[in-house]
């Protein structure tokens, strides 16, 4: 009834009626020092978000509308609005109408900037690491924790949700993304966003799109055909959106086929808003807006963090009719609708102390699911009770674990475990190697009370050799730091780390390497060591999680969400295309002045080209198609038990139903990630196979389970550029099942009409 009334009542009457309702004290808390907000027609939570948004729009002045469509500067770099909570972005409140501010904080693997303001945030394992769990429920928990802590710290929107496919694994932000397969990445990221939004926080997917290298990111023009985008990179966004209904999508810095992402009407209007039915708002990456009218027409809804184009300039464009009222209202509607749909309006933010203990426990369990056992010769792992002495070498394993930098950087509680060098400007602080205070040494000492553990830094190789010789087992900790704002010149570890591993391996046949990397690593020593464990950037309880994996308290389950190639030369692009000097921002000459940099970016740096000629062959699809052997394939990971597959059955229907049996053939309980791939009929011109589903199967020792994996039809279709539609290609599909993309013992052909 109320719905009916509000939908049709004239606003004045509605307002008068609404004033009769009292506002809750919770809601009052978001406008400290202001009049307690009134009850408005749009306060009725039973109304649809679109209707609520329209009711607000009817009451808004032009200035109020414009005020929602841009940021106000960046408080942690420059002066920002006093109402900002200190996060990277802020969009105005309209207290007169009860509309709350959108307080945005980066939060890829935990809340950041809130932490810089002196509050605790949980540093989770990094995104690519967490993707190794292949566990949608774990991804949801990951997001729910971030959502809770955003709320606790006074934020209402996450700027996490990176889902760019790893076309270029040396991209310095690979650690923030979810790997190389659109189904896996989209499913996991969608669940992260769903988790965030379960806390009535606005989620965000980024960086839309084809923002696959940091070098020259503000200038680069990515050349790529539509089919490759739709089936790969954009597909990941599409799946993530379907699952999460994320309220925000951040358009990226780069150009795609000539147009900047934030004024690319194919990407924003045709694909995102039309084909994907995205109902939320598009916000620009920080300084990625380059025009007013073109960007507005293309579908950009909000400029961040400034108002070069969507402040006065947009107001003028509306006044002159270049931007219509309808277009302006659509931008405003999308933002307001998201405030209602996310529940932010009805569940105002109230700051409180985050639950640190709960954060620790979740971070540890997620890290345990993320760690991937890559090699385990003669069962050197888990460290058995017969091991009396272990030499830990290098990687600062006495004090902590490394984490990823840039806007994703979660501050280490109490400061970095390895003191970073002093900084001269905010940009240097932005990209500073930091270590979470979670010591693998301390955790192993606690987990192996009767063994003798030592730590040697590795700086003195002869001391490391002596320690390795004196111990039953040597564990070398090696790392590769990554950050936004840089790419890795190579996937190789630093030469001194490789040399250290070689020297220790020569001194002790029971040498295990623990890697803390955000991308795949090259391993010239792979045949010389007994064990290899990929721990990624494992977060605030990384040391404890590692100790549990190494000692076997936890049986590893993680599987690679990204291929580990044998060399850089095997990648689709043997080297990263470097920008000419004019296409780069010279931070040194700007002395870290972010405002100047933003205005330079806004003007648009001269483009340079990158051609993604590998097209559909992203990640494992490239190595499969090019028949290049790899170090460790996509989907690979060992366990302390073993599994056998049998009895495949494939039933066509509306898609496929794939069933098979997995047996735990070892003596320990474990969880196997069973993977399902399919070829596409040859006429389609697709890579040899694609992932179409998977299941996590928990099995006790000796136990067998029948597993059914439903495969929706859209996991088998291809995109036709000619008809701008998706098609199921008639013909024979070879369905393959097993424990990694290169270990698929079961297969069955099925013909689809
Ligand atoms: C990054 C975004 C981030 C934004 C705000 C940009 O430099 O590319 O991922 O959300 O800054 O910090």
XYZ file of C-alpha atoms and ligand atoms in Angstrom:
765
model
C 0.000 0.000 0.000
C 2.747 2.394 1.027
C 4.564 1.423 -2.132
C 1.511 2.321 -4.146
C 1.069 5.621 -2.368
C 4.638 6.779 -2.643
C 4.812 5.800 -6.266
C 1.993 8.166 -7.107
C 1.758 10.798 -4.413
C 2.799 14.323 -5.205
C 6.145 14.929 -3.492
C 4.919 17.660 -1.088
C 2.199 15.456 0.299
C 4.576 12.555 0.513
C 7.113 14.672 2.387
C 4.507 15.936 4.819
C 3.395 12.396 5.545
C 6.936 11.195 5.800
C 7.873 13.839 8.364
C 5.611 12.054 10.784
C 8.099 9.178 11.027
C 11.059 9.504 13.365
C 14.587 8.690 12.096
C 16.515 5.969 13.896
C 19.505 7.002 16.019
C 21.676 4.839 13.748
C 20.745 6.886 10.729
C 21.356 10.086 12.629
C 24.923 8.935 13.234
C 25.963 9.457 9.655
C 25.369 13.202 9.779
C 27.168 14.113 12.973
C 26.539 17.679 13.994
C 23.650 18.065 11.554
C 19.924 18.119 12.028
C 18.642 14.571 12.493
C 17.433 13.521 9.048
C 13.768 13.375 8.369
C 11.812 10.491 7.042
C 11.510 10.833 3.292
C 9.258 9.200 0.736
C 12.292 7.209 -0.403
C 12.982 6.015 3.138
C 10.531 3.178 2.614
C 12.746 0.139 2.221
C 9.943 -1.845 0.627
C 10.073 0.317 -2.491
C 12.228 -0.790 -5.382
C 15.640 0.923 -5.549
C 14.838 2.416 -8.962
C 11.652 3.983 -7.680
C 13.399 5.323 -4.585
C 16.068 6.868 -6.791
C 13.467 8.500 -9.022
C 11.684 9.969 -6.013
C 14.925 11.605 -4.892
C 15.765 12.889 -8.362
C 12.469 14.728 -8.539
C 13.539 16.784 -5.533
C 17.083 17.545 -6.644
C 18.527 20.789 -7.936
C 20.997 20.764 -10.818
C 23.865 21.544 -8.426
C 22.911 18.655 -6.183
C 22.839 16.322 -9.153
C 26.248 17.454 -10.357
C 27.650 17.156 -6.828
C 27.099 13.400 -6.895
C 29.001 12.898 -10.125
C 32.538 13.705 -9.089
C 35.073 13.389 -6.305
C 36.540 16.100 -4.149
C 40.270 15.422 -4.213
C 42.338 12.858 -2.393
C 42.660 13.491 1.303
C 45.699 11.324 1.815
C 47.686 13.000 -0.951
C 46.298 16.498 -1.149
C 43.696 18.407 0.773
C 40.362 16.720 0.519
C 36.894 17.423 1.807
C 36.635 17.513 5.564
C 33.676 15.138 5.437
C 35.832 12.464 3.824
C 36.816 9.554 5.972
C 40.288 9.655 4.448
C 39.802 6.979 1.796
C 40.822 7.263 -1.837
C 37.463 8.546 -2.998
C 34.467 10.454 -1.818
C 31.163 11.416 -3.346
C 29.069 14.086 -1.668
C 26.298 13.572 0.783
C 23.108 15.569 0.292
C 21.977 16.004 3.894
C 18.864 17.933 2.852
C 17.584 14.796 1.173
C 19.094 12.290 3.566
C 21.496 10.963 0.929
C 24.681 9.666 2.559
C 28.158 10.277 1.215
C 29.880 7.410 -0.549
C 33.108 6.893 1.371
C 35.383 4.792 -0.821
C 38.430 2.861 0.297
C 40.787 0.622 -1.587
C 40.353 -2.890 -0.360
C 41.808 -5.485 -2.676
C 43.163 -7.815 0.036
C 42.026 -5.791 3.044
C 40.934 -2.265 3.863
C 43.558 0.334 3.224
C 43.906 3.979 4.239
C 41.608 3.161 7.136
C 44.616 1.339 8.430
C 46.841 4.302 7.574
C 44.547 6.372 9.743
C 45.541 4.216 12.681
C 42.871 1.541 12.618
C 43.474 -2.169 12.287
C 42.577 -3.917 9.038
C 43.056 -7.581 8.327
C 45.548 -8.295 5.557
C 44.177 -11.346 3.776
C 46.207 -13.461 1.370
C 46.513 -11.562 -1.912
C 43.858 -12.074 -4.573
C 45.755 -14.360 -6.932
C 46.775 -16.406 -3.898
C 43.205 -16.675 -2.656
C 42.094 -17.669 -6.171
C 44.132 -20.853 -5.731
C 41.418 -22.070 -3.363
C 38.984 -22.382 -6.290
C 36.450 -21.979 -3.500
C 33.482 -19.650 -4.064
C 32.458 -19.907 -0.396
C 35.940 -18.901 0.729
C 35.796 -16.006 -1.743
C 32.498 -14.918 -0.192
C 34.057 -14.975 3.289
C 36.990 -12.984 1.946
C 34.594 -10.315 0.706
C 32.366 -10.391 3.785
C 35.374 -9.732 5.991
C 36.432 -6.799 3.828
C 32.864 -5.476 3.842
C 32.626 -5.704 7.632
C 35.923 -3.940 8.152
C 35.079 -1.217 5.622
C 31.947 -0.543 7.633
C 33.814 -0.662 10.940
C 36.279 1.876 9.600
C 33.619 4.237 8.310
C 33.612 3.379 4.597
C 30.675 2.541 2.401
C 32.239 1.443 -0.881
C 35.036 -0.959 -1.715
C 37.510 -0.199 -4.460
C 38.667 -3.796 -4.742
C 37.343 -6.392 -7.121
C 40.229 -6.541 -9.621
C 39.363 -9.117 -12.243
C 41.618 -8.347 -15.220
C 42.812 -11.566 -16.784
C 46.538 -12.203 -16.603
C 47.326 -11.632 -20.268
C 50.627 -10.253 -19.015
C 51.733 -12.075 -15.857
C 54.581 -9.610 -15.314
C 51.964 -6.902 -14.749
C 52.822 -5.450 -11.333
C 49.196 -5.893 -10.284
C 48.892 -9.600 -11.107
C 48.810 -10.190 -7.347
C 45.568 -8.151 -7.160
C 43.778 -10.176 -9.835
C 42.288 -13.654 -9.973
C 44.378 -15.414 -12.575
C 44.024 -16.288 -16.215
C 40.694 -18.041 -16.719
C 37.449 -16.066 -17.094
C 35.218 -18.669 -15.438
C 37.444 -19.120 -12.416
C 38.313 -15.426 -12.052
C 34.739 -14.240 -12.616
C 33.249 -16.803 -10.236
C 35.674 -16.020 -7.445
C 35.602 -12.266 -7.862
C 31.812 -12.345 -8.098
C 31.689 -14.133 -4.772
C 34.134 -11.697 -3.188
C 31.859 -8.836 -4.279
C 28.776 -10.675 -3.109
C 30.454 -11.043 0.276
C 31.307 -7.339 0.396
C 27.777 -6.353 -0.572
C 26.320 -8.730 2.041
C 27.510 -6.080 4.528
C 25.519 -3.312 2.790
C 28.676 -1.912 1.289
C 28.880 -0.986 -2.394
C 31.095 -3.378 -4.319
C 33.193 -2.503 -7.341
C 34.749 -4.412 -10.217
C 37.914 -3.075 -11.801
C 39.818 -2.192 -13.998
C 37.439 -2.241 -16.921
C 39.136 -3.182 -19.217
C 42.271 -4.656 -20.826
C 44.412 -2.776 -18.290
C 47.001 -5.515 -18.390
C 50.266 -3.724 -17.801
C 51.292 -0.896 -15.574
C 54.007 0.439 -17.876
C 52.502 3.485 -19.571
C 49.039 2.597 -18.260
C 47.745 6.148 -18.703
C 48.699 6.240 -22.356
C 48.749 2.728 -23.755
C 46.264 1.800 -26.452
C 45.336 -1.876 -26.205
C 44.526 -3.299 -29.630
C 42.308 -6.349 -29.372
C 39.418 -7.849 -31.322
C 35.908 -7.972 -29.915
C 35.585 -11.746 -29.822
C 38.736 -12.152 -27.753
C 37.538 -9.519 -25.314
C 34.043 -10.908 -25.021
C 35.147 -14.511 -24.484
C 38.062 -13.737 -22.186
C 38.624 -10.455 -20.384
C 35.076 -9.085 -20.487
C 33.632 -12.509 -19.777
C 35.327 -12.452 -16.379
C 33.590 -9.142 -15.608
C 30.296 -10.467 -16.925
C 30.387 -13.547 -14.723
C 31.452 -11.521 -11.685
C 28.606 -9.077 -12.281
C 26.052 -11.830 -12.736
C 27.007 -13.344 -9.413
C 27.405 -10.182 -7.390
C 25.321 -7.433 -8.935
C 28.197 -5.172 -7.908
C 27.158 -1.540 -7.610
C 30.257 -0.036 -9.183
C 32.511 -0.710 -12.150
C 35.759 1.247 -12.389
C 36.863 2.065 -15.906
C 40.593 1.854 -16.403
C 43.386 4.240 -17.398
C 44.268 2.790 -20.789
C 42.783 3.186 -24.226
C 41.127 0.238 -25.950
C 41.049 0.228 -29.738
C 41.592 3.979 -29.793
C 39.291 5.276 -27.062
C 40.097 5.709 -23.398
C 38.271 3.144 -21.283
C 36.323 5.881 -19.487
C 34.960 7.277 -22.742
C 34.696 4.049 -24.662
C 31.095 3.689 -25.653
C 31.550 0.131 -26.890
C 32.796 -0.992 -23.495
C 30.597 1.133 -21.260
C 27.397 1.592 -23.177
C 27.119 -1.340 -25.571
C 28.657 -4.106 -23.500
C 28.434 -3.178 -19.834
C 25.171 -1.313 -19.661
C 23.296 -2.912 -22.544
C 24.522 -6.475 -22.849
C 25.498 -7.096 -19.219
C 22.448 -5.162 -17.918
C 24.659 -3.336 -15.425
C 22.450 -1.168 -13.243
C 25.086 0.435 -11.039
C 27.432 3.301 -11.829
C 30.692 3.555 -13.711
C 33.391 5.496 -11.909
C 36.683 6.463 -13.462
C 39.955 5.169 -12.155
C 41.801 7.945 -10.376
C 42.519 10.498 -13.077
C 41.237 8.328 -15.921
C 38.536 10.785 -17.064
C 39.539 12.714 -20.179
C 36.435 14.494 -21.402
C 33.013 15.719 -20.401
C 30.584 15.234 -23.270
C 32.258 12.232 -24.867
C 32.663 10.448 -21.523
C 29.119 11.235 -20.440
C 27.667 9.995 -23.736
C 29.805 6.869 -23.565
C 28.472 5.955 -20.135
C 30.848 7.303 -17.482
C 28.749 8.221 -14.454
C 31.264 9.537 -11.951
C 34.683 11.168 -12.183
C 37.156 10.336 -9.426
C 38.911 11.724 -7.545
C 38.513 15.239 -8.974
C 36.095 17.347 -10.941
C 38.043 18.438 -13.980
C 35.277 17.207 -16.287
C 32.218 16.226 -14.256
C 31.953 19.381 -12.127
C 31.405 22.847 -13.608
C 32.183 21.554 -17.117
C 29.377 19.014 -16.955
C 26.999 21.627 -15.574
C 27.822 23.848 -18.555
C 27.346 20.969 -20.963
C 23.889 20.358 -19.479
C 23.067 24.054 -19.714
C 24.081 24.154 -23.368
C 22.136 20.991 -24.120
C 25.230 19.021 -25.184
C 24.411 16.629 -22.369
C 20.674 16.098 -22.077
C 18.705 16.143 -18.823
C 17.841 12.512 -19.441
C 21.515 11.561 -19.695
C 22.342 13.563 -16.567
C 19.477 11.943 -14.701
C 20.627 8.517 -15.776
C 24.045 9.114 -14.176
C 22.412 10.369 -10.988
C 19.853 7.589 -10.978
C 22.556 4.928 -11.169
C 24.363 6.325 -8.136
C 21.239 6.802 -6.042
C 19.832 3.451 -7.042
C 23.061 1.830 -5.907
C 22.878 3.600 -2.548
C 19.410 2.081 -2.092
C 20.073 -1.321 -3.665
C 23.198 -1.910 -1.587
C 21.297 -1.199 1.594
C 23.595 1.686 2.457
C 20.695 4.084 2.863
C 18.838 1.758 5.203
C 21.906 0.608 7.142
C 23.942 3.737 7.792
C 27.604 3.377 8.596
C 28.563 3.442 12.260
C 32.264 3.172 13.039
C 33.409 0.549 15.481
C 36.531 -1.373 16.377
C 37.124 -4.218 13.914
C 37.102 -7.729 15.320
C 40.830 -8.379 15.090
C 40.742 -11.957 16.366
C 38.061 -12.973 13.896
C 40.062 -11.316 11.110
C 43.153 -13.315 12.095
C 41.275 -16.606 12.086
C 39.704 -15.976 8.680
C 42.973 -14.730 7.185
C 44.715 -17.889 8.335
C 42.105 -20.307 7.061
C 42.036 -18.537 3.686
C 45.838 -18.599 3.501
C 45.819 -22.334 4.221
C 43.499 -22.812 1.238
C 45.690 -20.584 -0.943
C 49.083 -22.199 -0.498
C 50.016 -24.500 -3.392
C 52.354 -27.453 -3.021
C 54.256 -27.598 -6.308
C 56.881 -30.262 -5.722
C 57.303 -32.916 -3.047
C 60.022 -35.385 -4.017
C 60.306 -38.472 -1.796
C 57.659 -36.916 0.433
C 60.097 -34.452 1.907
C 56.952 -32.761 3.185
C 55.219 -32.715 5.553
C 58.072 -32.281 8.026
C 57.795 -35.453 10.042
C 58.361 -36.085 13.725
C 61.737 -37.642 12.803
C 63.043 -34.258 11.677
C 65.271 -32.962 14.442
C 66.638 -29.822 12.868
C 65.458 -27.351 10.249
C 67.465 -24.443 8.824
C 65.312 -21.542 7.654
C 67.183 -19.353 5.227
C 66.420 -15.944 3.732
C 63.277 -14.034 2.863
C 63.103 -12.361 6.308
C 61.361 -15.538 7.464
C 62.405 -14.694 11.003
C 60.072 -11.694 11.126
C 57.373 -11.760 8.490
C 55.902 -12.346 5.059
C 55.927 -9.901 2.172
C 52.789 -8.219 0.789
C 51.776 -6.347 -2.373
C 52.095 -2.564 -2.733
C 50.319 0.378 -4.354
C 46.729 1.335 -3.678
C 46.070 -2.218 -2.470
C 48.675 -1.958 0.283
C 47.216 -2.886 3.651
C 49.312 -1.370 6.381
C 51.139 -3.821 8.566
C 49.870 -3.499 12.126
C 52.619 -1.906 14.175
C 54.546 -1.123 10.983
C 56.352 -3.248 8.439
C 58.229 -6.171 9.990
C 61.206 -5.195 7.843
C 61.620 -1.425 8.193
C 61.143 0.227 4.801
C 63.505 2.982 3.650
C 62.419 6.534 4.509
C 60.323 8.244 1.835
C 60.708 11.657 0.270
C 57.191 12.036 -1.135
C 53.748 10.381 -0.995
C 54.358 8.524 -4.245
C 57.313 6.709 -2.725
C 55.213 5.736 0.274
C 52.614 4.377 -2.140
C 55.130 1.898 -3.565
C 57.090 0.644 -0.608
C 58.042 -2.939 0.079
C 56.306 -3.989 3.282
C 56.252 -7.139 5.379
C 53.386 -8.359 7.524
C 54.514 -9.232 11.040
C 53.718 -12.942 10.806
C 56.936 -14.854 11.305
C 57.261 -18.290 9.674
C 60.159 -19.011 12.027
C 58.149 -18.318 15.155
C 55.185 -20.278 13.830
C 57.378 -23.269 12.964
C 59.074 -23.189 16.353
C 55.614 -23.387 17.923
C 54.514 -26.158 15.553
C 57.684 -28.292 16.009
C 58.462 -28.024 19.719
C 60.971 -30.876 19.764
C 62.977 -29.832 16.699
C 65.870 -27.385 16.588
C 65.154 -24.497 14.248
C 67.644 -21.905 13.070
C 67.415 -18.820 10.887
C 70.112 -17.414 8.593
C 69.436 -14.337 6.473
C 71.088 -15.701 3.338
C 73.092 -12.509 2.846
C 76.196 -14.555 3.602
C 75.932 -17.569 1.313
C 78.634 -19.571 3.116
C 76.780 -19.153 6.417
C 73.618 -20.353 4.676
C 75.467 -23.397 3.290
C 76.844 -24.217 6.728
C 73.370 -23.935 8.294
C 71.873 -26.128 5.543
C 74.564 -28.781 6.005
C 74.053 -28.873 9.733
C 70.286 -29.426 9.504
C 68.082 -32.369 8.487
C 66.055 -30.084 6.213
C 66.743 -26.624 4.738
C 63.940 -24.250 3.795
C 64.849 -21.289 1.614
C 62.339 -18.438 1.563
C 62.403 -16.485 -1.705
C 60.215 -13.599 -2.741
C 59.241 -11.298 -5.570
C 57.670 -7.981 -4.586
C 54.996 -6.431 -6.790
C 53.132 -3.177 -6.752
C 50.787 -1.009 -8.711
C 52.844 1.494 -10.686
C 55.442 -0.993 -11.951
C 55.796 -4.189 -13.927
C 58.270 -6.980 -13.368
C 60.992 -6.916 -16.014
C 61.055 -10.711 -15.740
C 59.340 -13.519 -13.850
C 62.792 -14.587 -12.640
C 63.649 -14.067 -8.996
C 66.541 -11.756 -8.189
C 69.822 -13.463 -9.245
C 71.099 -13.567 -5.651
C 67.977 -15.446 -4.557
C 68.421 -18.017 -7.336
C 72.091 -18.370 -6.407
C 71.192 -18.859 -2.745
C 68.693 -21.599 -3.608
C 71.252 -23.375 -5.818
C 73.918 -23.191 -3.112
C 71.627 -24.481 -0.366
C 70.253 -27.245 -2.596
C 73.827 -28.378 -3.306
C 74.507 -28.483 0.451
C 71.369 -30.355 1.529
C 69.353 -32.761 -0.651
C 66.330 -32.075 1.519
C 65.976 -28.463 0.420
C 62.512 -26.941 0.215
C 61.808 -23.580 -1.409
C 58.971 -21.446 -0.108
C 57.989 -18.760 -2.607
C 56.239 -15.534 -1.682
C 55.362 -14.073 -5.065
C 52.438 -12.240 -6.641
C 53.015 -13.727 -10.104
C 54.446 -17.010 -11.370
C 58.175 -17.428 -10.762
C 60.801 -18.973 -13.024
C 62.751 -21.789 -11.393
C 66.116 -22.617 -12.953
C 66.733 -24.801 -9.865
C 63.473 -26.768 -10.108
C 65.188 -30.146 -10.542
C 67.693 -29.560 -7.762
C 65.354 -28.986 -4.835
C 63.169 -31.571 -3.123
C 60.157 -29.444 -2.332
C 58.505 -26.250 -3.596
C 55.656 -24.429 -1.890
C 54.003 -21.335 -3.395
C 52.720 -19.229 -0.506
C 51.919 -16.045 -2.516
C 51.561 -12.992 -0.261
C 49.877 -14.936 2.510
C 48.703 -12.076 4.741
C 48.651 -11.346 8.442
C 48.643 -15.016 9.467
C 50.814 -16.207 6.598
C 53.549 -17.548 8.878
C 51.086 -19.638 10.878
C 49.349 -20.925 7.729
C 52.697 -21.916 6.245
C 53.730 -23.722 9.409
C 50.510 -25.731 9.328
C 51.067 -26.704 5.698
C 54.762 -27.525 6.141
C 54.154 -29.694 9.184
C 51.088 -31.361 7.680
C 48.606 -30.138 10.264
C 46.776 -28.879 7.192
C 46.807 -30.913 3.990
C 47.371 -28.553 1.027
C 44.467 -28.135 -1.388
C 45.402 -25.058 -3.448
C 45.730 -25.256 -7.218
C 47.284 -22.697 -9.524
C 44.954 -20.088 -11.012
C 47.797 -19.102 -13.326
C 50.329 -21.036 -15.404
C 53.971 -21.056 -14.342
C 55.899 -20.903 -17.639
C 59.434 -22.125 -18.158
C 60.764 -18.758 -19.314
C 59.776 -15.205 -20.193
C 60.419 -16.102 -23.818
C 57.488 -18.523 -23.698
C 54.998 -15.773 -22.822
C 52.815 -14.340 -25.611
C 54.854 -11.142 -25.279
C 58.487 -11.986 -24.584
C 59.053 -8.457 -23.257
C 56.679 -5.810 -21.978
C 56.103 -3.003 -24.463
C 57.641 0.065 -22.872
C 56.142 3.538 -23.265
C 58.162 6.245 -24.978
C 59.178 8.940 -22.423
C 56.422 11.319 -23.538
C 53.780 8.716 -22.639
C 54.945 8.375 -19.049
C 54.402 10.602 -16.088
C 57.755 11.696 -14.779
C 57.167 11.382 -11.062
C 60.666 12.459 -10.201
C 60.271 15.812 -11.916
C 56.849 16.275 -10.329
C 58.372 15.489 -6.918
C 55.437 13.231 -6.223
C 52.895 16.009 -6.728
C 49.740 13.966 -7.270
C 47.575 16.963 -8.219
C 49.913 17.915 -11.037
C 50.033 14.298 -12.128
C 46.233 14.108 -12.145
C 45.960 17.156 -14.363
C 48.604 15.770 -16.731
C 46.708 12.492 -16.905
C 43.466 14.341 -17.525
C 44.980 16.070 -20.554
C 45.863 12.663 -21.977
C 49.382 11.452 -22.620
C 50.335 10.517 -26.207
C 49.288 6.951 -27.039
C 51.570 4.048 -27.771
C 50.410 0.670 -28.992
C 50.192 -2.839 -27.641
C 48.732 -5.582 -29.800
C 47.151 -8.514 -28.013
C 47.651 -10.789 -30.979
C 47.410 -13.914 -28.837
C 43.672 -13.126 -28.917
C 41.769 -15.964 -27.226
C 44.947 -17.697 -26.152
C 45.238 -16.339 -22.640
C 47.157 -18.329 -20.028
C 46.930 -22.102 -20.423
C 45.117 -21.636 -23.725
C 48.294 -20.090 -25.137
C 50.613 -22.875 -23.970
C 48.132 -25.525 -25.161
C 47.698 -23.937 -28.575
C 51.373 -23.173 -29.056
C 52.387 -26.580 -27.674
C 54.819 -24.989 -25.259
C 55.760 -27.090 -22.254
C 55.324 -25.299 -18.934
C 56.872 -25.519 -15.497
C 53.580 -25.985 -13.634
C 50.272 -25.880 -15.479
C 47.077 -24.020 -14.667
C 45.020 -25.980 -12.158
C 48.024 -27.831 -10.767
C 48.701 -28.463 -7.090
C 49.766 -31.431 -4.965
C 48.393 -32.799 -1.741
C 49.823 -35.074 0.975
C 47.405 -37.681 -0.288
C 46.638 -38.866 -3.833
C 43.457 -39.111 -5.859
C 42.161 -41.331 -8.649
C 39.441 -40.507 -11.161
C 37.028 -42.935 -12.835
C 33.562 -43.450 -14.316
C 32.972 -40.360 -16.419
C 29.452 -39.785 -17.704
C 28.416 -36.756 -19.769
C 24.719 -36.008 -20.250
C 23.748 -33.330 -22.746
C 20.702 -31.234 -21.912
C 20.494 -27.494 -21.651
C 24.272 -27.540 -21.294
C 25.907 -30.636 -19.866
C 25.800 -32.679 -16.714
C 29.207 -34.168 -16.039
C 29.565 -36.895 -13.421
C 32.543 -38.950 -12.317
C 34.067 -40.588 -9.262
C 37.030 -39.323 -7.273
C 38.792 -41.602 -4.821
C 41.263 -40.648 -2.135
C 43.926 -43.320 -2.658
C 46.148 -42.221 0.209
C 46.126 -42.359 3.971
C 45.213 -38.808 4.847
C 41.972 -36.887 4.524
C 42.086 -34.278 1.797
C 40.118 -32.037 -0.523
C 40.620 -32.480 -4.246
C 39.734 -29.770 -6.722
C 38.362 -31.800 -9.640
C 38.481 -29.846 -12.885
C 36.323 -30.189 -16.004
C 37.455 -28.891 -19.397
C 36.060 -29.176 -22.889
C 37.252 -28.717 -26.419
C 35.019 -26.744 -28.789
C 34.357 -28.149 -32.304
C 37.250 -27.365 -34.620
C 35.210 -25.130 -36.908
C 35.003 -22.569 -34.088
C 38.725 -21.785 -34.176
C 39.029 -21.911 -30.392
C 42.080 -22.841 -28.277
C 42.322 -26.606 -27.580
C 40.315 -26.508 -24.345
C 38.610 -24.304 -21.813
C 37.642 -24.747 -18.178
C 33.895 -25.388 -17.938
C 33.500 -26.298 -14.285
C 35.012 -27.763 -11.173
C 34.139 -29.215 -7.789
C 35.901 -29.270 -4.436
C 35.626 -32.816 -3.148
C 36.346 -33.604 0.506
C 37.480 -37.195 0.968
C 38.564 -39.241 3.964
C 41.380 -41.796 3.513
C 40.301 -44.439 0.976
C 36.944 -42.746 0.445
C 35.267 -42.424 -3.002
C 32.585 -39.945 -4.007
C 30.505 -39.507 -7.072
C 30.682 -35.911 -8.197
C 28.281 -34.084 -10.486
C 29.305 -30.845 -12.155
C 26.493 -29.019 -13.946
C 27.787 -27.083 -16.947
C 25.556 -24.249 -18.106
C 25.282 -23.854 -21.860
C 26.970 -20.453 -21.818
C 30.197 -22.111 -20.694
C 30.377 -23.775 -24.093
C 29.310 -20.957 -26.399
C 31.436 -18.662 -28.545
C 30.913 -15.011 -29.386
C 30.204 -14.122 -33.009
C 31.286 -10.631 -33.861
C 29.314 -10.701 -37.125
C 25.974 -11.240 -35.399
C 26.955 -9.726 -32.026
C 25.625 -12.811 -30.287
C 26.665 -16.016 -28.539
C 26.436 -19.338 -30.367
C 26.700 -22.977 -29.483
C 28.755 -24.497 -32.289
C 27.197 -27.789 -33.445
C 29.591 -30.728 -33.375
C 31.719 -32.844 -31.091
C 32.895 -31.653 -27.695
C 35.600 -33.596 -25.898
C 34.885 -33.319 -22.181
C 37.948 -33.915 -20.010
C 38.197 -34.397 -16.244
C 41.118 -34.548 -13.847
C 43.354 -32.842 -11.337
C 44.972 -30.137 -13.493
C 44.738 -28.663 -16.980
C 47.451 -31.119 -18.020
C 46.408 -34.158 -16.058
C 43.011 -35.142 -17.406
C 42.710 -38.924 -17.217
C 39.000 -39.045 -18.102
C 37.477 -37.907 -21.321
C 34.323 -38.471 -23.275
C 33.089 -37.062 -26.541
C 29.603 -35.689 -26.804
C 27.874 -34.362 -29.886
C 25.714 -31.277 -29.500
C 23.247 -30.150 -32.142
C 44.246 2.530 -8.961
C 42.904 2.019 -8.513
C 42.585 2.559 -7.142
C 42.626 4.069 -7.198
C 42.306 4.712 -5.874
C 44.364 4.025 -8.827
O 45.670 4.418 -8.984
O 44.489 2.130 -10.284
O 42.915 0.620 -8.501
O 41.352 2.093 -6.705
O 43.922 4.472 -7.581
O 43.315 4.531 -4.965
